[in-house]
Amino acid sequence: MTSDRPRSASSPRPRRPTLFGLIRSGLPEPPPPTDDTLVRDLGLRVQERARQRLGRSLALRLVDAGSCNGCELELHALQNPFYDLERFGLRFVASPRHADVLLVTGAVTRNMREALERTYQAIPDPKWVVAVGDCPATGGLFSQSYACVGPASAVVPIDLTIPGCPPRPQDLLAGLLALLESNGKPGRR
Amino acid sequence: MAGETLAAGGYSLLALWGEPDCVHLSFWDAGSGAAAVMTLPCPEGRFPSIGRLHPPALRLERTIHDLFGLAAEESPDARPWLDHGVWETRFPLGKTSPSSGPTPYPFLPTEGEELHQVPVGPVHAGIIEPGHFRFTAAGETVVRLEERLGYVHRGVEGLLRGEDLEQAAALAARISGDTTAAYSSAFAQAVEAALDVEAPSLAHWLRALCVETERVANHLGDIGAICNDAAFARMHAFCSVLREKILRAADLCFGHRLMMDQIIPGGMRTVPPGEALRKLRELSEEITASLPGILQVYETTPSLQDRVVGTGVLSRALASQYASGGVIGRASGRLFDARCHLAYPPYSSLRFSVPVREEGDVDARISIRIREVEQSLDLIRQIIDGLPEGPASKPLPQERVAPGEGVALVEGFRGDLFAWVRLDERACVERCHFRDPSWFQWPLLEAVVYGNIIADFPLCNKSFNCSYSGHDL
Ligand code: SF4
């Protein structure tokens, strides 16, 4: 273990292992182009007032309502230095009470139905719900099960669906950026 | 009898699962190195409890009751496990009866002055799977953790009944997305055993390539995430860059970042182009070259070491009793790795070592992961260099096959995962069972947290990284 003596102003900075120099610049990557139809789709739903109030900043809250964890892995990837979600004003928050957007993954299981409903209710208005992946969009392979409710729309109103199994990070980013764009324009002063 | 031998430590429990009118038990005999499956008919809807003698079987027996209605006689814990009382029917895979609705779950009682309870979940603060943790604490110190799982129970075993192999393989690939390659491989091997066909050699090698790539990606993610929970975010950022590069290389090879649906009964769906394999090989060298740096930063950062050394200690006795596989078992001195102990192809032709530590703390679990990444990267290079010629898949008999059963044990990144399948004469799934490594790891997290402060729970938990979806199924 290294010494943790306090360092005086004159002593040279101890050499740290150079590992982190290995990350070359070029990260994060430029954002993917957003999909016009997504923007149009959302623009219809987002009220002018909400745009003014929230600006170009959205707090996201995820509920895994019965996912295989694949979609979570790709949501995690959005936060790595390649995609760096936060530079767009999008960030994940720990409490639904701080959130503007609910992301739902998984074919909603009966055992998670109540938790999903209660999380949705805990988010203050105005709020949006994004179904992430094929499972919450359609129920995926699980919709016929005794243990599943099926698509997330059976439990909460869905504003945007990002298909894929799981959606690639670029698709997630494009979808969320579309939400943000429709939220920030037009009419925002 | 088997229960007594299990309790005495002679056998390791591999799986215990039900059917409407019988239960099956699979164990591994360390002495002979052989695995076996036993079946006990239950015409009366009852079977003698193994959990009474051997606690690792308890949650499995509760699950058998929830799904099939078969009762474990004299079980010390007959509470429901996966059934939260909100399914439309009870015993959905056995003789069904209407559900009587949810009842309050009886958590274990705690007694003592100045104890308080902290309920957490099922929805957690981060981007993680759902489950409930009930902490009982005296001040900051945890005196009991009780888990309640089952929130992501999707009824996969029920959905698998009667499915053709293509649909069944798609379901198996979606049991646990982080382990999709290992699950697909286990399912494919079990099906091939049931049909008594051998996949081509190239398929075995490519399956191992997927599973090792999956192990590297997950271990890198875990190493970073554990350090992040000790407030050391730079390691997380660095490891997540490496993880992303691995996923992109996997995407180039197999057309899917997680390599989902690539391993199928009979072989492989795709053979990676040579150029993509060359890139993956190059990347494996790049990451290998950065491992000494990771290790040095990890070992020489006092704030990090202070949090991980001596935290969340799992004893060797418990790891052995629960036959806990993977990093968790090996960090506590239990040397078991299906890749060498069962030596299924192609691992019998490859050189690798299985790192073991004795300390059983968070530090040991991180260190083992770093060493395993190194081994898997080397395996990736050996596999790419040694890929055999020939076809990557073979057509399977479609119908009028002899009905048969098959089992497989595959070393995924969390440890050995067990698959069993019975096929009917149309080569469709009649019954299928999967046992995730987490079944024998979750209960130990409860033991490990005892005596630690609540604030260290995330560290302990992340260093275990048990699966919810694989467990809940
Ligand atoms: S959409 Fe696919 S990756 Fe996402 S939770 Fe469903 S099965 Fe898993």
XYZ file of C-alpha atoms and ligand atoms in Angstrom, chain A residues 66-72 105-107 132-136 140 142 164-167, chain B residues 154 174 177 258 260, ligand 1:
34
model
C -39.640 -7.827 -15.819
C -36.631 -7.430 -18.060
C -33.933 -9.997 -18.799
C -31.425 -7.292 -17.837
C -30.262 -6.900 -21.450
C -31.973 -3.539 -21.808
C -30.451 -2.356 -18.506
C -38.086 -2.218 -19.494
C -39.378 -5.758 -19.603
C -42.698 -7.446 -20.195
C -37.436 0.628 -23.805
C -37.118 -2.548 -25.865
C -39.465 -5.043 -27.476
C -40.638 -6.484 -24.162
C -42.519 -3.438 -22.835
C -42.090 -9.734 -26.367
C -43.473 -13.332 -22.608
C -34.944 -3.508 -30.177
C -33.898 -6.536 -28.183
C -32.144 -4.807 -26.627
C -32.074 -1.435 -28.446
C -41.832 -14.291 -16.104
C -33.622 -14.132 -22.823
C -29.463 -10.916 -20.874
C -24.595 -9.245 -26.441
C -27.963 -12.992 -28.374
S -36.343 -6.424 -25.068
Fe -34.892 -8.147 -25.221
S -33.107 -7.399 -24.119
Fe -34.798 -6.105 -23.491
S -35.644 -7.070 -21.671
Fe -36.778 -7.888 -23.415
S -35.735 -9.777 -23.945
Fe -34.334 -8.590 -22.670
